[in-house]
mmCIF file of C-alpha atoms in Angstrom:
data_model
loop_
_atom_site.group_PDB
_atom_site.id
_atom_site.type_symbol
_atom_site.label_atom_id
_atom_site.label_comp_id
_atom_site.label_asym_id
_atom_site.label_seq_id
_atom_site.Cartn_x
_atom_site.Cartn_y
_atom_site.Cartn_z
ATOM 1 C CA MET A 1 -24.519 -6.025 -11.951
ATOM 2 C CA ARG A 2 -24.334 -3.929 -8.703
ATOM 3 C CA ALA A 3 -20.502 -2.478 -7.871
ATOM 4 C CA GLY A 4 -18.807 -1.757 -4.967
ATOM 5 C CA THR A 5 -15.724 0.257 -4.459
ATOM 6 C CA GLY A 6 -12.776 0.377 -2.290
ATOM 7 C CA ARG A 7 -9.697 2.575 -1.769
ATOM 8 C CA ALA A 8 -6.611 2.003 -0.131
ATOM 9 C CA ALA A 9 -3.551 4.718 0.353
ATOM 10 C CA CYS A 10 0.262 3.785 0.317
ATOM 11 C CA HIS A 11 3.296 4.733 2.186
ATOM 12 C CA HIS A 12 6.952 5.745 1.992
ATOM 13 C CA GLY A 13 8.552 2.722 3.547
ATOM 14 C CA GLU A 14 9.412 2.093 7.075
ATOM 15 C CA ILE A 15 10.369 4.455 9.851
ATOM 16 C CA LEU A 16 11.102 1.258 11.925
ATOM 17 C CA GLN A 17 11.094 -2.567 11.327
ATOM 18 C CA GLY A 18 12.546 -5.288 12.884
ATOM 19 C CA VAL A 19 12.035 -8.327 15.486
ATOM 20 C CA PHE A 20 10.091 -7.275 18.802
ATOM 21 C CA LEU A 21 8.584 -8.804 21.881
ATOM 22 C CA ASP A 22 4.776 -9.174 21.822
ATOM 23 C CA GLY A 23 2.474 -9.195 25.113
ATOM 24 C CA ARG A 24 3.395 -12.810 25.681
ATOM 25 C CA GLY A 25 6.996 -12.310 25.189
ATOM 26 C CA ARG A 26 7.441 -14.055 22.115
ATOM 27 C CA HIS A 27 9.571 -12.374 19.308
ATOM 28 C CA VAL A 28 7.346 -11.326 16.602
ATOM 29 C CA ALA A 29 8.498 -9.462 13.104
ATOM 30 C CA GLY A 30 7.093 -5.877 13.269
ATOM 31 C CA LEU A 31 7.339 -2.630 11.537
ATOM 32 C CA VAL A 32 6.109 0.989 11.678
ATOM 33 C CA THR A 33 5.432 2.576 8.022
ATOM 34 C CA LEU A 34 5.680 6.020 7.084
ATOM 35 C CA PRO A 35 2.141 7.109 5.692
ATOM 36 C CA LEU A 36 2.312 9.008 2.374
ATOM 37 C CA ALA A 37 -0.827 10.900 1.037
ATOM 38 C CA GLY A 38 -1.853 11.251 -2.615
ATOM 39 C CA LEU A 39 -0.928 7.710 -4.020
ATOM 40 C CA GLY A 40 -3.202 4.649 -3.624
ATOM 41 C CA THR A 41 -5.340 2.033 -5.314
ATOM 42 C CA ARG A 42 -9.102 2.308 -6.303
ATOM 43 C CA ALA A 43 -10.972 -0.932 -6.731
ATOM 44 C CA GLU A 44 -14.279 -1.593 -8.398
ATOM 45 C CA PHE A 45 -15.963 -4.847 -7.954
ATOM 46 C CA THR A 46 -18.943 -5.841 -10.196
ATOM 47 C CA ARG A 47 -21.242 -8.414 -9.393
ATOM 48 C CA ARG A 48 -22.217 -11.147 -11.810
ATOM 49 C CA PRO A 49 -24.994 -13.012 -10.889
ATOM 50 C CA GLY A 50 -25.235 -16.670 -12.251
ATOM 51 C CA THR A 51 -21.398 -17.095 -11.854
ATOM 52 C CA ALA A 52 -18.862 -17.910 -8.905
ATOM 53 C CA ALA A 53 -15.876 -16.966 -11.090
ATOM 54 C CA VAL A 54 -13.752 -13.762 -10.078
ATOM 55 C CA THR A 55 -11.593 -12.188 -12.575
ATOM 56 C CA VAL A 56 -9.200 -9.341 -12.138
ATOM 57 C CA VAL A 57 -8.089 -6.397 -14.681
ATOM 58 C CA PRO A 58 -5.130 -6.057 -14.803
ATOM 59 C CA ALA A 59 -4.845 -9.759 -15.016
ATOM 60 C CA ASP A 60 -1.258 -9.772 -13.205
ATOM 61 C CA ARG A 61 -2.873 -8.531 -9.842
ATOM 62 C CA THR A 62 -2.990 -12.014 -8.755
ATOM 63 C CA LYS A 63 -2.690 -10.848 -4.887
ATOM 64 C CA ALA A 64 -5.780 -8.703 -5.177
ATOM 65 C CA LEU A 65 -7.594 -11.488 -7.351
ATOM 66 C CA ARG A 66 -6.851 -13.800 -4.021
ATOM 67 C CA ALA A 67 -7.978 -11.167 -1.787
ATOM 68 C CA ALA A 68 -11.326 -10.782 -3.462
ATOM 69 C CA THR A 69 -11.880 -14.422 -3.347
ATOM 70 C CA TYR A 70 -11.346 -14.517 0.280
ATOM 71 C CA ALA A 71 -13.569 -11.815 0.742
ATOM 72 C CA LEU A 72 -16.161 -13.313 -1.050
ATOM 73 C CA ALA A 73 -16.239 -16.010 1.643
ATOM 74 C CA GLU A 74 -16.046 -13.365 4.621
ATOM 75 C CA CYS A 75 -19.076 -11.788 2.981
ATOM 76 C CA GLY A 76 -20.859 -14.929 2.876
ATOM 77 C CA ALA A 77 -20.011 -15.551 6.772
ATOM 78 C CA HIS A 78 -21.449 -12.207 7.393
ATOM 79 C CA GLY A 79 -23.976 -10.949 4.996
ATOM 80 C CA ASP A 80 -27.418 -11.982 4.060
ATOM 81 C CA GLU A 81 -27.262 -11.468 0.520
ATOM 82 C CA PRO A 82 -26.397 -14.526 -2.131
ATOM 83 C CA LEU A 83 -22.991 -14.597 -3.113
ATOM 84 C CA CYS A 84 -21.732 -14.552 -6.856
ATOM 85 C CA GLY A 85 -18.668 -14.150 -8.718
ATOM 86 C CA GLY A 86 -17.495 -10.915 -10.481
ATOM 87 C CA GLU A 87 -15.040 -8.621 -11.919
ATOM 88 C CA LEU A 88 -12.646 -6.647 -10.058
ATOM 89 C CA ARG A 89 -10.959 -3.684 -11.942
ATOM 90 C CA LEU A 90 -7.943 -1.811 -10.208
ATOM 91 C CA VAL A 91 -6.678 1.583 -10.977
ATOM 92 C CA GLY A 92 -3.732 2.953 -8.945
ATOM 93 C CA ASP A 93 -0.717 4.919 -9.247
ATOM 94 C CA VAL A 94 1.647 3.624 -6.675
ATOM 95 C CA PRO A 95 5.181 2.518 -7.965
ATOM 96 C CA VAL A 96 5.683 -1.232 -7.936
ATOM 97 C CA GLY A 97 8.572 -2.945 -6.117
ATOM 98 C CA LEU A 98 10.071 0.052 -4.374
ATOM 99 C CA GLY A 99 8.684 -0.581 -1.159
ATOM 100 C CA MET A 100 5.701 1.639 -0.716
ATOM 101 C CA GLY A 101 2.915 -0.959 -0.196
ATOM 102 C CA SER A 102 1.877 -1.303 -4.021
ATOM 103 C CA SER A 103 0.387 -5.071 -3.285
ATOM 104 C CA SER A 104 -1.300 -4.088 0.359
ATOM 105 C CA SER A 105 -2.845 -1.068 -1.421
ATOM 106 C CA ASP A 106 -4.413 -3.294 -3.970
ATOM 107 C CA VAL A 107 -5.394 -6.121 -1.695
ATOM 108 C CA ILE A 108 -6.800 -3.977 0.951
ATOM 109 C CA ALA A 109 -8.714 -1.800 -2.070
ATOM 110 C CA ALA A 110 -9.871 -5.305 -3.250
ATOM 111 C CA VAL A 111 -11.202 -6.618 -0.191
ATOM 112 C CA ARG A 112 -13.193 -3.118 0.591
ATOM 113 C CA ALA A 113 -14.634 -3.378 -2.949
ATOM 114 C CA VAL A 114 -16.017 -6.925 -2.404
ATOM 115 C CA ALA A 115 -17.508 -6.027 1.132
ATOM 116 C CA ASP A 116 -19.106 -2.832 -0.574
ATOM 117 C CA ALA A 117 -20.633 -4.366 -3.259
ATOM 118 C CA PHE A 118 -22.375 -7.100 -0.861
ATOM 119 C CA GLY A 119 -23.328 -4.532 1.576
ATOM 120 C CA VAL A 120 -21.016 -5.899 4.445
ATOM 121 C CA HIS A 121 -18.770 -3.994 6.754
ATOM 122 C CA LEU A 122 -15.551 -5.601 7.680
ATOM 123 C CA ALA A 123 -13.684 -4.335 10.571
ATOM 124 C CA PRO A 124 -9.925 -3.428 10.072
ATOM 125 C CA GLU A 125 -8.965 -6.622 11.808
ATOM 126 C CA ALA A 126 -10.838 -8.802 9.383
ATOM 127 C CA VAL A 127 -9.392 -6.909 6.420
ATOM 128 C CA ALA A 128 -6.048 -7.142 7.951
ATOM 129 C CA ARG A 129 -6.704 -11.111 8.636
ATOM 130 C CA LEU A 130 -7.627 -11.304 4.832
ATOM 131 C CA ALA A 131 -4.675 -9.067 3.534
ATOM 132 C CA VAL A 132 -2.022 -11.515 5.335
ATOM 133 C CA ARG A 133 -3.734 -14.483 3.812
ATOM 134 C CA ALA A 134 -3.517 -13.292 0.559
ATOM 135 C CA GLU A 135 -0.008 -11.762 0.274
ATOM 136 C CA ARG A 136 1.908 -13.635 3.354
ATOM 137 C CA ALA A 137 2.459 -10.380 5.065
ATOM 138 C CA SER A 138 0.723 -6.770 4.773
ATOM 139 C CA ASP A 139 1.464 -3.266 5.571
ATOM 140 C CA PRO A 140 -1.220 -1.692 8.189
ATOM 141 C CA LEU A 141 -2.652 0.481 5.393
ATOM 142 C CA MET A 142 -6.159 -0.734 6.355
ATOM 143 C CA LEU A 143 -5.702 1.278 9.730
ATOM 144 C CA ASP A 144 -5.741 4.618 8.121
ATOM 145 C CA GLY A 145 -2.579 6.341 9.219
ATOM 146 C CA ARG A 146 -2.141 5.984 13.075
ATOM 147 C CA ALA A 147 1.202 5.507 14.257
ATOM 148 C CA LEU A 148 1.301 1.521 14.866
ATOM 149 C CA LEU A 149 3.774 -1.014 15.368
ATOM 150 C CA PHE A 150 2.390 -3.747 12.975
ATOM 151 C CA ALA A 151 3.260 -7.378 13.149
ATOM 152 C CA GLN A 152 3.051 -7.695 9.152
ATOM 153 C CA ARG A 153 2.957 -11.629 9.086
ATOM 154 C CA GLU A 154 0.329 -12.215 11.594
ATOM 155 C CA GLY A 155 -2.126 -9.034 10.775
ATOM 156 C CA ARG A 156 -1.994 -7.809 14.143
ATOM 157 C CA VAL A 157 -1.131 -4.358 15.994
ATOM 158 C CA LEU A 158 1.672 -5.035 18.613
ATOM 159 C CA GLU A 159 1.435 -1.586 20.003
ATOM 160 C CA ASP A 160 -0.531 1.611 19.270
ATOM 161 C CA LEU A 161 1.661 4.345 19.571
ATOM 162 C CA GLY A 162 -0.358 7.042 18.949
ATOM 163 C CA ALA A 163 -2.566 9.202 16.399
ATOM 164 C CA ALA A 164 0.198 10.385 14.468
ATOM 165 C CA LEU A 165 4.017 10.387 14.006
ATOM 166 C CA PRO A 166 5.831 13.370 14.951
ATOM 167 C CA PRO A 167 5.618 16.407 12.275
ATOM 168 C CA ALA A 168 8.532 16.134 9.877
ATOM 169 C CA VAL A 169 9.329 17.300 6.322
ATOM 170 C CA VAL A 170 10.268 14.373 4.200
ATOM 171 C CA VAL A 171 12.562 14.966 1.056
ATOM 172 C CA GLY A 172 12.147 11.537 -0.854
ATOM 173 C CA CYS A 173 14.567 10.054 -3.125
ATOM 174 C CA ALA A 174 15.281 6.791 -4.811
ATOM 175 C CA LEU A 175 18.310 4.597 -4.219
ATOM 176 C CA GLY A 176 19.533 1.801 -6.449
ATOM 177 C CA GLY A 177 18.369 3.896 -9.734
ATOM 178 C CA GLY A 178 14.928 3.382 -8.595
ATOM 179 C CA ARG A 179 14.810 -0.420 -9.666
ATOM 180 C CA PRO A 180 12.224 -2.728 -8.006
ATOM 181 C CA VAL A 181 13.164 -4.975 -5.414
ATOM 182 C CA ASP A 182 11.979 -8.942 -5.059
ATOM 183 C CA THR A 183 10.804 -8.733 -1.453
ATOM 184 C CA LEU A 184 10.242 -12.608 -1.462
ATOM 185 C CA ALA A 185 13.973 -12.937 -2.458
ATOM 186 C CA LEU A 186 15.265 -11.104 0.236
ATOM 187 C CA PRO A 187 17.210 -13.127 3.077
ATOM 188 C CA ALA A 188 15.574 -13.583 6.585
ATOM 189 C CA PRO A 189 14.915 -10.683 8.381
ATOM 190 C CA ALA A 190 16.889 -9.506 11.580
ATOM 191 C CA ASP A 191 17.264 -12.670 14.005
ATOM 192 C CA ASP A 192 16.469 -13.035 17.620
ATOM 193 C CA THR A 193 19.870 -11.535 18.556
ATOM 194 C CA ASP A 194 18.958 -8.046 17.384
ATOM 195 C CA VAL A 195 15.612 -7.868 19.739
ATOM 196 C CA PRO A 196 17.276 -5.879 22.425
ATOM 197 C CA ALA A 197 18.501 -3.212 19.957
ATOM 198 C CA TYR A 198 15.030 -3.047 18.420
ATOM 199 C CA GLU A 199 12.897 -2.924 21.617
ATOM 200 C CA ARG A 200 15.131 0.387 22.484
ATOM 201 C CA LEU A 201 14.199 1.990 19.066
ATOM 202 C CA ARG A 202 10.727 0.889 20.026
ATOM 203 C CA GLY A 203 10.849 2.711 23.267
ATOM 204 C CA LEU A 204 12.598 5.697 21.470
ATOM 205 C CA LEU A 205 9.900 6.116 18.780
ATOM 206 C CA ARG A 206 7.084 5.860 21.612
ATOM 207 C CA GLN A 207 8.764 8.682 23.455
ATOM 208 C CA ALA A 208 8.932 10.625 20.085
ATOM 209 C CA VAL A 209 5.412 10.044 19.321
ATOM 210 C CA ALA A 210 4.192 11.274 22.908
ATOM 211 C CA ALA A 211 6.311 14.262 22.785
ATOM 212 C CA ALA A 212 5.960 14.937 19.227
ATOM 213 C CA ASP A 213 9.771 15.046 18.760
ATOM 214 C CA PRO A 214 10.779 15.220 15.214
ATOM 215 C CA ALA A 215 14.596 14.750 16.149
ATOM 216 C CA LEU A 216 14.018 11.653 18.254
ATOM 217 C CA LEU A 217 11.946 10.366 14.986
ATOM 218 C CA GLY A 218 14.792 11.033 12.625
ATOM 219 C CA HIS A 219 17.473 9.344 14.991
ATOM 220 C CA VAL A 220 14.986 6.179 15.297
ATOM 221 C CA ALA A 221 14.660 5.830 11.281
ATOM 222 C CA THR A 222 18.328 6.270 10.835
ATOM 223 C CA GLU A 223 19.181 3.597 13.186
ATOM 224 C CA SER A 224 16.795 1.318 12.157
ATOM 225 C CA ALA A 225 17.819 1.945 8.585
ATOM 226 C CA ARG A 226 21.405 1.128 9.687
ATOM 227 C CA LEU A 227 20.495 -2.170 11.225
ATOM 228 C CA ARG A 228 18.434 -3.005 7.961
ATOM 229 C CA GLN A 229 21.768 -2.491 5.858
ATOM 230 C CA ARG A 230 22.492 -5.961 6.725
ATOM 231 C CA VAL A 231 19.317 -7.447 5.141
ATOM 232 C CA LEU A 232 18.943 -5.253 1.890
ATOM 233 C CA PRO A 233 22.409 -2.995 1.495
ATOM 234 C CA HIS A 234 22.169 0.257 -0.275
ATOM 235 C CA ALA A 235 25.460 1.509 -1.836
ATOM 236 C CA GLU A 236 24.067 5.187 -1.237
ATOM 237 C CA PHE A 237 23.684 4.610 2.489
ATOM 238 C CA THR A 238 26.624 6.323 3.722
ATOM 239 C CA ALA A 239 26.363 9.193 1.209
ATOM 240 C CA LEU A 240 22.776 9.744 2.243
ATOM 241 C CA THR A 241 23.568 10.120 5.871
ATOM 242 C CA GLY A 242 26.485 12.380 5.160
ATOM 243 C CA ILE A 243 24.033 14.733 3.190
ATOM 244 C CA ALA A 244 21.551 14.712 6.163
ATOM 245 C CA GLY A 245 24.515 15.927 8.379
ATOM 246 C CA ARG A 246 25.816 18.408 5.954
ATOM 247 C CA VAL A 247 22.307 19.874 5.234
ATOM 248 C CA GLY A 248 21.006 19.992 8.614
ATOM 249 C CA ALA A 249 18.451 17.126 8.316
ATOM 250 C CA LEU A 250 17.187 15.199 11.307
ATOM 251 C CA GLY A 251 17.985 11.517 9.863
ATOM 252 C CA VAL A 252 17.371 9.408 6.960
ATOM 253 C CA GLN A 253 14.468 6.959 6.489
ATOM 254 C CA VAL A 254 14.685 4.098 4.105
ATOM 255 C CA ALA A 255 12.185 1.358 2.821
ATOM 256 C CA HIS A 256 13.202 -1.842 4.405
ATOM 257 C CA SER A 257 12.021 -3.693 1.247
ATOM 258 C CA GLY A 258 12.754 -1.244 -1.416
ATOM 259 C CA ASN A 259 14.493 1.615 -2.814
ATOM 260 C CA VAL A 260 12.554 4.244 -1.635
ATOM 261 C CA ALA A 261 14.189 6.628 0.784
ATOM 262 C CA GLY A 262 13.878 10.018 2.370
ATOM 263 C CA LEU A 263 15.552 12.555 4.422
ATOM 264 C CA LEU A 264 13.951 14.087 7.539
ATOM 265 C CA PHE A 265 13.608 17.834 8.567
ATOM 266 C CA ASP A 266 12.280 19.628 11.618
ATOM 267 C CA PRO A 267 9.276 21.777 9.958
ATOM 268 C CA ALA A 268 10.109 24.470 12.738
ATOM 269 C CA ALA A 269 13.913 24.582 11.546
ATOM 270 C CA ARG A 270 15.425 28.184 10.623
ATOM 271 C CA ASP A 271 15.486 28.436 6.987
ATOM 272 C CA LEU A 272 13.680 25.337 6.329
ATOM 273 C CA ARG A 273 13.292 26.251 2.773
ATOM 274 C CA GLY A 274 17.146 26.807 2.418
ATOM 275 C CA ARG A 275 17.723 23.400 3.935
ATOM 276 C CA VAL A 276 15.208 21.394 1.599
ATOM 277 C CA ARG A 277 16.932 23.331 -1.553
ATOM 278 C CA ALA A 278 20.480 22.487 -0.389
ATOM 279 C CA CYS A 279 19.206 18.893 0.221
ATOM 280 C CA HIS A 280 18.011 18.502 -3.482
ATOM 281 C CA ARG A 281 21.576 20.101 -4.779
ATOM 282 C CA ALA A 282 23.560 17.575 -2.797
ATOM 283 C CA LEU A 283 21.434 14.742 -3.828
ATOM 284 C CA ALA A 284 21.751 15.768 -7.330
ATOM 285 C CA ALA A 285 25.824 16.143 -6.883
ATOM 286 C CA THR A 286 25.541 12.523 -5.654
ATOM 287 C CA GLY A 287 23.723 11.163 -8.579
ATOM 288 C CA ILE A 288 20.682 10.447 -6.009
ATOM 289 C CA PRO A 289 17.441 11.343 -7.806
ATOM 290 C CA ALA A 290 15.016 13.520 -5.672
ATOM 291 C CA THR A 291 11.388 12.372 -6.159
ATOM 292 C CA HIS A 292 9.163 14.652 -4.318
ATOM 293 C CA THR A 293 8.700 16.724 -0.950
ATOM 294 C CA PHE A 294 5.843 15.964 1.688
ATOM 295 C CA HIS A 295 4.817 16.096 5.435
ATOM 296 C CA THR A 296 4.546 13.352 8.043
ATOM 297 C CA THR A 297 1.099 14.646 9.183
ATOM 298 C CA PRO A 298 -0.854 16.251 6.287
ATOM 299 C CA THR A 299 -3.951 18.243 6.965
ATOM 300 C CA PRO A 300 -6.911 16.076 6.743
ATOM 301 C CA PRO A 301 -9.389 16.982 3.922
ATOM 302 C CA ALA A 302 -12.679 18.620 4.960
ATOM 303 C CA THR A 303 -15.471 16.301 4.602
ATOM 304 C CA THR A 304 -19.426 16.995 5.044
ATOM 305 C CA SER A 305 -19.985 13.157 5.397
ATOM 306 C CA GLU A 306 -19.509 11.017 8.826
ATOM 307 C CA GLU A 307 -18.772 8.001 6.436
ATOM 308 C CA PRO A 308 -15.437 6.456 7.289
ATOM 309 C CA PRO A 309 -12.871 6.653 4.092
ATOM 310 C CA HIS A 310 -12.732 2.854 4.378
ATOM 311 C CA GLY A 311 -16.334 1.938 4.806
ATOM 312 C CA ARG A 312 -19.462 1.792 2.722
ATOM 313 C CA ALA A 313 -18.835 3.676 -0.489
ATOM 314 C CA HIS A 314 -21.306 3.972 -2.998
ATOM 315 C CA ARG A 315 -22.872 1.427 -5.587
ATOM 316 C CA GLY A 316 -22.820 1.511 -9.127
ATOM 317 C CA SER A 317 -20.826 3.811 -11.428
ATOM 318 C CA ASP A 318 -22.398 7.161 -10.847
ATOM 319 C CA ARG A 319 -19.032 8.917 -9.244
ATOM 320 C CA PRO A 320 -15.815 9.059 -11.290
ATOM 321 C CA PRO A 321 -12.784 7.377 -10.035
ATOM 322 C CA ARG A 322 -10.341 9.599 -7.698
ATOM 323 C CA PRO A 323 -7.365 8.609 -5.641
ATOM 324 C CA ASP A 324 -8.197 7.599 -1.948
ATOM 325 C CA THR A 325 -6.859 11.156 -0.567
ATOM 326 C CA ARG A 326 -8.202 14.323 -1.881
ATOM 327 C CA GLY A 327 -5.155 16.263 -1.369
ATOM 328 C CA ARG A 328 -2.642 17.144 -3.852
ATOM 329 C CA ARG A 329 -1.507 14.097 -5.901
ATOM 330 C CA VAL A 330 2.175 13.062 -5.188
ATOM 331 C CA ARG A 331 4.425 13.146 -8.441
ATOM 332 C CA LEU A 332 7.492 10.556 -8.648
ATOM 333 C CA PRO A 333 9.308 12.042 -11.528
ATOM 334 C CA ALA A 334 12.411 10.262 -11.020
ATOM 335 C CA LEU A 335 10.870 6.914 -10.963
#
């Protein structure tokens, strides 16, 4: 009963999401996520020789179960070991329904665990294809934190903007009382008439990444969130942008399919601690619960291994479960 493991992080919603032009001039839905270290999903797949059935614990993780089944077929096409069914177990701490990529985290961790159990290395592009097949649309969590414009319904990169987003401090908060959002019930995303506006924001974000400009990052995030109000309106949006202006934030960032949001600050700003404290007070006075504060570019953990974080893990159960990122865990008390 050999086991494989897989891990995947989550995100804090989107910096930019809309309809863009691909290399052939087609209109394609795309997004740029805001990575969030500290939360994620750990999956373990235990092989059960003699059976073709795949089960999942918890039993309601049906998307991860589908992903594991698809990953088995993919391993059969690339590996040398005979296939069999098994049990998939998921452990995670990503809040569900807030637009933080909980289902994508489950699905990607499941695919990596199955591949590891059969000794198969799956390229990120293959993982993306399987993730989209399993849940219809996927966040680019399998690509481990680069600043990417990603076609979430096609599982491909529209543009690699750079290694990381510009540095910024994010004060997270929860809109709508932290209630989950049914993403499948949302109306259609921006239509084709919005393409020029989103292409303009794409160009500005490209400049922001190239120049490591947090102010331009804040502008792009705010304008993208403002456009998204037509699809998923938030009653607190005007109050949120007002707070940003009063406390010296660079802008606001809102999950385009959930209720998690954040105010962005320049990490080099004068009296940053005072601004962040003022932000917390203003949020509390407005009735918007603050959740956590984090950085867009957390320092990567030191490692003594050359093994990629999404590659071959161990087999068996000799290593205790741990989060995907070794940094300090992120707490979400308001949720």
